[in-house]
Every structure is written in structure tokens, then in C-alpha cells.
mmCIF file of C-alpha atoms and ligand atoms in Angstrom:
data_model
loop_
_atom_site.group_PDB
_atom_site.id
_atom_site.type_symbol
_atom_site.label_atom_id
_atom_site.label_comp_id
_atom_site.label_asym_id
_atom_site.label_seq_id
_atom_site.Cartn_x
_atom_site.Cartn_y
_atom_site.Cartn_z
ATOM 1 C CA MET A 1 -70.292 53.076 225.685
ATOM 2 C CA ASN A 2 -70.689 56.645 226.279
ATOM 3 C CA GLU A 3 -74.426 58.271 225.966
ATOM 4 C CA VAL A 4 -74.514 58.592 222.244
ATOM 5 C CA ALA A 5 -73.417 54.972 221.405
ATOM 6 C CA SER A 6 -76.068 53.900 223.601
ATOM 7 C CA LEU A 7 -78.693 55.973 221.794
ATOM 8 C CA ALA A 8 -77.489 55.296 218.575
ATOM 9 C CA GLY A 9 -80.138 51.855 216.825
ATOM 10 C CA GLN A 10 -82.922 53.346 218.707
ATOM 11 C CA PRO A 11 -86.366 55.306 216.984
ATOM 12 C CA LEU A 12 -85.482 58.801 216.141
ATOM 13 C CA SER A 13 -88.348 59.325 218.553
ATOM 14 C CA GLU A 14 -86.710 57.961 221.653
ATOM 15 C CA GLN A 15 -83.189 59.048 220.501
ATOM 16 C CA ALA A 16 -85.002 62.655 221.274
ATOM 17 C CA ARG A 17 -86.509 61.680 223.760
ATOM 18 C CA GLN A 18 -83.882 60.010 226.025
ATOM 19 C CA ALA A 19 -81.829 63.449 225.105
ATOM 20 C CA LEU A 20 -84.586 65.673 225.689
ATOM 21 C CA GLY A 21 -84.739 64.269 229.553
ATOM 22 C CA LYS A 22 -86.493 65.960 231.777
ATOM 23 C CA ARG A 23 -86.442 69.076 230.254
ATOM 24 C CA ASN A 24 -88.772 71.275 228.722
ATOM 25 C CA LEU A 25 -89.203 71.742 225.132
ATOM 26 C CA ILE A 26 -89.961 75.579 224.040
ATOM 27 C CA PHE A 27 -91.092 77.141 220.196
ATOM 28 C CA VAL A 28 -90.830 80.596 219.877
ATOM 29 C CA GLY A 29 -90.960 82.239 216.534
ATOM 30 C CA LEU A 30 -92.842 84.465 214.771
ATOM 31 C CA MET A 31 -96.705 84.042 213.726
ATOM 32 C CA GLY A 32 -97.503 81.540 211.260
ATOM 33 C CA ALA A 33 -94.594 79.783 212.019
ATOM 34 C CA GLY A 34 -95.671 76.470 212.957
ATOM 35 C CA LYS A 35 -95.363 76.459 216.538
ATOM 36 C CA SER A 36 -98.607 74.828 217.520
ATOM 37 C CA VAL A 37 -98.929 72.551 214.903
ATOM 38 C CA ILE A 38 -95.716 71.464 214.791
ATOM 39 C CA GLY A 39 -95.113 71.519 218.830
ATOM 40 C CA ARG A 40 -98.162 69.532 218.888
ATOM 41 C CA LEU A 41 -97.094 67.106 217.017
ATOM 42 C CA VAL A 42 -93.886 66.745 218.524
ATOM 43 C CA ALA A 43 -95.185 66.532 221.474
ATOM 44 C CA GLN A 44 -97.490 63.391 220.418
ATOM 45 C CA THR A 45 -94.620 62.131 218.908
ATOM 46 C CA LEU A 46 -92.347 62.165 222.271
ATOM 47 C CA SER A 47 -95.643 61.076 224.270
ATOM 48 C CA ILE A 48 -94.842 64.239 226.191
ATOM 49 C CA PRO A 49 -97.678 66.785 227.449
ATOM 50 C CA PHE A 50 -98.662 69.746 224.932
ATOM 51 C CA ILE A 51 -99.470 73.314 225.805
ATOM 52 C CA ASP A 52 -100.106 76.369 223.570
ATOM 53 C CA THR A 53 -99.348 79.951 225.228
ATOM 54 C CA ASP A 54 -101.769 81.352 223.917
ATOM 55 C CA ALA A 55 -104.496 78.658 224.283
ATOM 56 C CA GLU A 56 -103.764 78.832 228.209
ATOM 57 C CA ILE A 57 -103.970 82.760 228.346
ATOM 58 C CA GLU A 58 -107.581 82.119 226.372
ATOM 59 C CA LYS A 59 -108.074 79.405 228.756
ATOM 60 C CA VAL A 60 -106.907 81.525 232.071
ATOM 61 C CA SER A 61 -108.535 84.685 231.065
ATOM 62 C CA ARG A 62 -111.950 83.228 229.532
ATOM 63 C CA MET A 63 -111.262 85.553 226.584
ATOM 64 C CA SER A 64 -109.646 85.785 222.708
ATOM 65 C CA ILE A 65 -106.375 86.808 222.464
ATOM 66 C CA SER A 66 -107.747 89.625 220.436
ATOM 67 C CA GLU A 67 -110.441 90.524 223.067
ATOM 68 C CA LEU A 68 -107.553 90.748 225.271
ATOM 69 C CA PHE A 69 -105.719 92.635 223.402
ATOM 70 C CA ALA A 70 -108.633 95.501 222.641
ATOM 71 C CA ALA A 71 -109.699 95.430 226.120
ATOM 72 C CA TYR A 72 -106.003 95.997 228.084
ATOM 73 C CA GLY A 73 -103.331 96.455 225.139
ATOM 74 C CA GLU A 74 -100.183 94.583 224.364
ATOM 75 C CA THR A 75 -98.650 95.450 227.606
ATOM 76 C CA GLU A 76 -101.216 94.099 230.061
ATOM 77 C CA PHE A 77 -100.863 91.212 227.378
ATOM 78 C CA ARG A 78 -97.184 90.423 228.349
ATOM 79 C CA ALA A 79 -97.697 90.724 231.766
ATOM 80 C CA LEU A 80 -100.258 87.729 231.977
ATOM 81 C CA GLU A 81 -98.252 86.030 228.992
ATOM 82 C CA THR A 82 -95.417 86.208 231.211
ATOM 83 C CA ARG A 83 -97.079 84.967 234.429
ATOM 84 C CA VAL A 84 -98.283 81.980 232.693
ATOM 85 C CA ILE A 85 -95.092 80.790 230.907
ATOM 86 C CA GLU A 86 -93.694 80.940 234.052
ATOM 87 C CA ARG A 87 -96.482 78.883 235.878
ATOM 88 C CA LEU A 88 -96.222 76.293 232.673
ATOM 89 C CA LEU A 89 -92.557 76.233 232.895
ATOM 90 C CA LYS A 90 -92.563 74.391 236.228
ATOM 91 C CA GLN A 91 -94.904 72.123 235.034
ATOM 92 C CA GLY A 92 -93.050 70.421 232.660
ATOM 93 C CA PRO A 93 -91.323 68.589 231.288
ATOM 94 C CA ARG A 94 -94.162 69.572 228.809
ATOM 95 C CA VAL A 95 -93.789 70.776 224.808
ATOM 96 C CA VAL A 96 -94.593 74.572 225.213
ATOM 97 C CA SER A 97 -95.788 76.351 221.790
ATOM 98 C CA THR A 98 -95.015 80.013 222.898
ATOM 99 C CA GLY A 99 -97.249 83.417 221.345
ATOM 100 C CA GLY A 100 -95.380 85.249 218.576
ATOM 101 C CA GLY A 101 -93.824 87.309 220.893
ATOM 102 C CA ALA A 102 -93.122 86.037 223.763
ATOM 103 C CA PHE A 103 -89.698 85.127 223.097
ATOM 104 C CA ILE A 104 -88.815 89.088 222.614
ATOM 105 C CA ASN A 105 -90.659 89.851 225.852
ATOM 106 C CA GLU A 106 -87.485 90.319 228.152
ATOM 107 C CA ALA A 107 -88.755 88.793 231.040
ATOM 108 C CA THR A 108 -90.486 85.688 229.469
ATOM 109 C CA ARG A 109 -87.283 85.473 227.264
ATOM 110 C CA ALA A 110 -85.399 84.560 230.315
ATOM 111 C CA GLN A 111 -87.461 82.674 232.319
ATOM 112 C CA ILE A 112 -87.663 80.214 228.902
ATOM 113 C CA LYS A 113 -83.620 80.497 228.740
ATOM 114 C CA LEU A 114 -83.837 78.587 232.190
ATOM 115 C CA GLY A 115 -86.884 76.769 231.753
ATOM 116 C CA GLY A 116 -85.887 74.291 228.719
ATOM 117 C CA VAL A 117 -84.115 73.920 225.684
ATOM 118 C CA SER A 118 -86.203 76.070 223.238
ATOM 119 C CA ILE A 119 -86.498 75.976 219.510
ATOM 120 C CA TRP A 120 -86.763 78.743 216.904
ATOM 121 C CA LEU A 121 -88.886 78.063 214.182
ATOM 122 C CA LYS A 122 -87.553 80.516 211.593
ATOM 123 C CA ALA A 123 -89.141 81.516 207.754
ATOM 124 C CA ASP A 124 -88.973 83.697 205.280
ATOM 125 C CA LEU A 125 -91.140 86.334 204.800
ATOM 126 C CA ASP A 126 -93.154 84.499 201.678
ATOM 127 C CA VAL A 127 -94.177 81.356 203.923
ATOM 128 C CA LEU A 128 -95.106 83.098 206.756
ATOM 129 C CA TRP A 129 -97.627 85.439 204.900
ATOM 130 C CA ASP A 130 -99.028 83.055 202.828
ATOM 131 C CA ARG A 131 -100.004 81.207 205.970
ATOM 132 C CA VAL A 132 -100.883 84.255 208.396
ATOM 133 C CA SER A 133 -103.417 85.738 205.293
ATOM 134 C CA ARG A 134 -105.503 82.890 205.639
ATOM 135 C CA ARG A 135 -106.674 83.865 208.508
ATOM 136 C CA ASP A 136 -107.486 87.234 210.669
ATOM 137 C CA HIS A 137 -107.652 86.417 214.112
ATOM 138 C CA ARG A 138 -103.570 88.197 214.838
ATOM 139 C CA PRO A 139 -104.546 91.804 216.534
ATOM 140 C CA LEU A 140 -100.822 92.886 215.865
ATOM 141 C CA LEU A 141 -101.801 92.403 211.741
ATOM 142 C CA LYS A 142 -104.456 94.309 211.727
ATOM 143 C CA THR A 143 -102.960 97.265 210.360
ATOM 144 C CA GLU A 144 -103.294 99.206 206.608
ATOM 145 C CA ASN A 145 -100.364 96.622 205.605
ATOM 146 C CA PRO A 146 -100.020 94.203 207.620
ATOM 147 C CA ARG A 147 -97.489 91.899 204.679
ATOM 148 C CA GLN A 148 -95.195 94.899 205.417
ATOM 149 C CA THR A 149 -95.843 95.067 209.165
ATOM 150 C CA LEU A 150 -94.464 91.166 209.471
ATOM 151 C CA GLU A 151 -91.891 92.320 207.490
ATOM 152 C CA ASN A 152 -91.193 94.668 210.389
ATOM 153 C CA LEU A 153 -91.673 92.318 213.133
ATOM 154 C CA MET A 154 -89.177 90.386 211.242
ATOM 155 C CA ILE A 155 -86.642 92.777 211.225
ATOM 156 C CA GLN A 156 -86.636 93.865 214.657
ATOM 157 C CA ARG A 157 -87.298 90.024 216.288
ATOM 158 C CA TYR A 158 -85.128 87.748 214.720
ATOM 159 C CA PRO A 159 -82.041 89.081 215.845
ATOM 160 C CA VAL A 160 -83.845 88.172 219.658
ATOM 161 C CA TYR A 161 -85.361 84.497 218.573
ATOM 162 C CA ALA A 162 -81.876 84.040 217.329
ATOM 163 C CA GLU A 163 -81.233 83.605 221.154
ATOM 164 C CA ALA A 164 -83.043 80.369 221.210
ATOM 165 C CA ASP A 165 -80.820 77.039 222.190
ATOM 166 C CA MET A 166 -81.346 75.835 218.232
ATOM 167 C CA THR A 167 -82.646 76.798 215.294
ATOM 168 C CA ILE A 168 -84.564 74.780 212.787
ATOM 169 C CA LEU A 169 -85.647 76.065 209.385
ATOM 170 C CA SER A 170 -89.773 75.820 208.787
ATOM 171 C CA GLU A 171 -90.697 75.651 205.148
ATOM 172 C CA ASN A 172 -94.086 74.334 203.290
ATOM 173 C CA VAL A 173 -92.823 70.855 203.849
ATOM 174 C CA ARG A 174 -94.936 68.369 205.134
ATOM 175 C CA LYS A 175 -95.632 68.868 208.649
ATOM 176 C CA GLU A 176 -93.862 65.017 209.598
ATOM 177 C CA VAL A 177 -90.871 66.211 207.628
ATOM 178 C CA MET A 178 -90.635 69.178 210.117
ATOM 179 C CA VAL A 179 -90.974 66.825 212.880
ATOM 180 C CA ASP A 180 -88.403 64.790 211.895
ATOM 181 C CA GLU A 181 -86.011 67.587 211.732
ATOM 182 C CA VAL A 182 -87.104 68.604 215.499
ATOM 183 C CA LEU A 183 -86.644 65.236 216.854
ATOM 184 C CA LYS A 184 -83.108 64.844 215.095
ATOM 185 C CA ALA A 185 -82.129 67.817 216.416
ATOM 186 C CA LEU A 186 -82.963 66.559 219.529
ATOM 187 C CA ALA A 187 -81.021 63.280 219.241
ATOM 188 C CA GLY A 188 -78.250 65.677 218.464
ATOM 189 C CA LEU A 189 -78.273 67.109 222.159
ATOM 190 C CA SER A 190 -77.028 63.749 223.908
ATOM 191 C CA GLY A 191 -73.478 64.342 224.623
ATOM 192 C CA GLU A 192 -74.132 68.450 224.488
ATOM 193 C CA GLY A 193 -71.711 70.452 225.546
ATOM 194 C CA ASP A 194 -73.069 73.646 226.532
ATOM 195 C CA LEU A 195 -76.671 72.418 226.512
ATOM 196 C CA ALA A 196 -75.940 70.141 229.525
ATOM 197 C CA GLY A 197 -78.515 69.609 232.657
ATOM 198 C CA LYS A 198 -80.229 73.079 231.015
ATOM 199 C CA GLY A 199 -83.086 73.954 231.996
ATOM 200 C CA GLU A 200 -83.729 70.510 233.771
ATOM 201 C CA LEU A 201 -86.521 69.783 236.239
ATOM 202 C CA LYS A 202 -85.944 69.075 239.753
HETATM 203 N N1 LIG B 301 -94.669 73.015 207.491
HETATM 204 C C1 LIG B 301 -95.764 73.363 206.893
HETATM 205 N N2 LIG B 301 -96.936 73.329 205.979
HETATM 206 C C2 LIG B 301 -98.005 73.691 205.314
HETATM 207 N N3 LIG B 301 -98.243 74.588 206.626
HETATM 208 C C3 LIG B 301 -98.083 74.579 207.722
HETATM 209 C C4 LIG B 301 -96.574 73.962 208.445
HETATM 210 N N4 LIG B 301 -96.319 74.500 209.780
HETATM 211 C C5 LIG B 301 -97.216 75.371 210.102
HETATM 212 N N5 LIG B 301 -98.876 75.660 208.765
HETATM 213 C C6 LIG B 301 -99.421 76.285 208.711
HETATM 214 O O1 LIG B 301 -99.496 77.280 208.612
HETATM 215 C C7 LIG B 301 -100.280 78.377 209.723
HETATM 216 C C8 LIG B 301 -99.764 78.279 211.026
HETATM 217 O O2 LIG B 301 -99.609 77.669 212.037
HETATM 218 P P1 LIG B 301 -98.983 77.825 213.521
HETATM 219 O O3 LIG B 301 -100.677 78.475 214.357
HETATM 220 O O4 LIG B 301 -98.887 76.500 213.941
HETATM 221 O O5 LIG B 301 -97.933 78.991 213.404
HETATM 222 P P2 LIG B 301 -97.779 79.573 215.177
HETATM 223 O O6 LIG B 301 -96.483 79.671 214.962
HETATM 224 O O7 LIG B 301 -98.625 78.874 216.191
HETATM 225 O O8 LIG B 301 -98.319 81.251 214.738
HETATM 226 P P3 LIG B 301 -98.957 82.293 216.399
HETATM 227 O O9 LIG B 301 -97.797 82.479 216.624
HETATM 228 O O10 LIG B 301 -99.647 82.887 215.224
HETATM 229 O O11 LIG B 301 -99.760 81.544 217.059
HETATM 230 C C9 LIG B 301 -101.126 76.962 210.140
HETATM 231 O O12 LIG B 301 -102.909 76.798 209.405
HETATM 232 C C10 LIG B 301 -100.402 75.698 209.763
HETATM 233 O O13 LIG B 301 -101.512 74.425 209.372
HETATM 234 O O1 LIG B 302 -96.174 87.956 217.604
HETATM 235 C C1 LIG B 302 -97.164 88.549 218.614
HETATM 236 O O2 LIG B 302 -96.265 89.374 218.974
HETATM 237 C C2 LIG B 302 -98.075 87.619 218.808
HETATM 238 C C3 LIG B 302 -98.627 86.364 218.335
HETATM 239 C C4 LIG B 302 -99.409 85.203 218.613
HETATM 240 O O3 LIG B 302 -99.334 84.353 218.946
HETATM 241 C C5 LIG B 302 -100.563 86.127 219.906
HETATM 242 O O4 LIG B 302 -99.473 85.949 221.141
HETATM 243 C C6 LIG B 302 -100.412 87.560 219.846
HETATM 244 O O5 LIG B 302 -101.563 87.475 218.844
HETATM 245 C C7 LIG B 302 -99.029 88.276 219.772
HETATM 246 MG MG1 LIG B 303 -99.294 79.442 217.492
#
């Protein structure tokens, strides 16, 4: 019996957990895509530790992301983000939700590609705007026309996010529905071709 057949009949969460094996699961995507919220729920469902890189950066620097941007600028923030993510990916298996720009940085993207299975949570502009406009803590959106800024970021970044291993549409459905989509995608990894052994922790 092959691996796919042996997993059939088990709960979806168990199929997904087994298919992921010892690999990290890394969420990438734009601000408001749901990386933090859905990542945490997926981690709970899989009983795998969860880490949010923005929260970890705030913890190690003892500053908020906004304060970091204001004090040191985006370049320094990206350098810190790269170092933090490199360390976190070595401590897996974990579910890792990244900040919106992490996968866009070349060095960080290379680490993520090596460090586990990546999922792009892809959302359209209306969905993202509806979510991010409720709070104003995102430094990159403190512009005269934040909706336009968000759209510009989509145009620049979507071709890069598309390099993630898997893409899941993030829509305004119940969060549990999103979690199920993620679990189904992961369960489909068993019997995988290209992703076999990818990001396997030693
Ligand atoms: N499927 C969903 N349905 C409804 N609301 C959602 C859904 N997913 C996320 N949200 C809401 O959208 C907001 C942004 O989600 P979240 O903080 O997880 O985004 P993010 O991708 O981590 O963004 P950032 O890159 O800024 O950290 C939150 O208020 C969250 O509750
Ligand atoms: O999209 C981005 O570049 C960012 C997203 C947030 O998660 C934070 O990491 C920060 O505000 C930068
Ligand atoms: Mg987040």
C-alpha cells in the first residue's frame, strides 16, 4: 500500500500532519491576507508550535514594528527579519506566519524555500483593504492613499508570492473553512513529487 492509501480514512488533520512530516509550514502573503490568524489556527489543529515572525521581531527588539521602521528604517527591519526567520526555521517543525514583506526579500525567500513548505494566502484588493483599513498599525500603509499603496504592493509582489509551493485563495469565508483548505492542500502533499523531502529537518 502506498503512503496516500495508508493515510486515507484518517481525519484530515492527521493526513495533513503526516504529509507535512518534520517540515516547517510557512505562510506568506500581503498584509491582511490572514497569515497570522489562519496560521495560528492551523498550528492548533496540527498540534505543531506556532510562531509569528512580526511578533517574534517585536519580542527580540522590544519595539513595535512601527517603532522599528521609524527608528531604523525598512532596510534594517528587513535585515533583522531575515536573521529572525533563519533562526526560527532551524527550530522547527513549526507553523511560521511571516510578515507581508518577508518573502519579497531575496535572502529571506531563499531561506523559506529551503526551510519548509510555503503557502501563499492570496486575496483580492477589496478583501485586503476591508481587513487592513480597520487598524492603522502598518507602517507601509501610512501614506496619503493607503488603498492605492496596497494595490501597488499587490502589483509588485504577487509575481514573487507566486513562487511559494502552494497558493490558497483567502476569501471572506469562515476561518475554519480557510483552515480546511490548508489541511486539504497539505494532505495532497503525501505522494508528492517535487516537494518530496523539501525542507525536511534533520
Ligand atoms: N477568512 C477570514 N475571514 C474574515 N476575516 C479574516 C479572515 N482571515 C483574516 N481575517 C481578519 O483580517 C485581519 C488581518 O488578518 P491577519 O492579521 O492574520 O493578516 P496578516 O496576513 O497576518 O497581515 P500582516 O502581514 O499585516 O501581519 C484580522 O483582523 C483577521 O481577523
Ligand atoms: O508587507 C510588509 O512589508 C509588512 C507587513 C507586516 O506584516 C510587517 O512585517 C511590516 O509592517 C511590513
Ligand atoms: Mg501577521
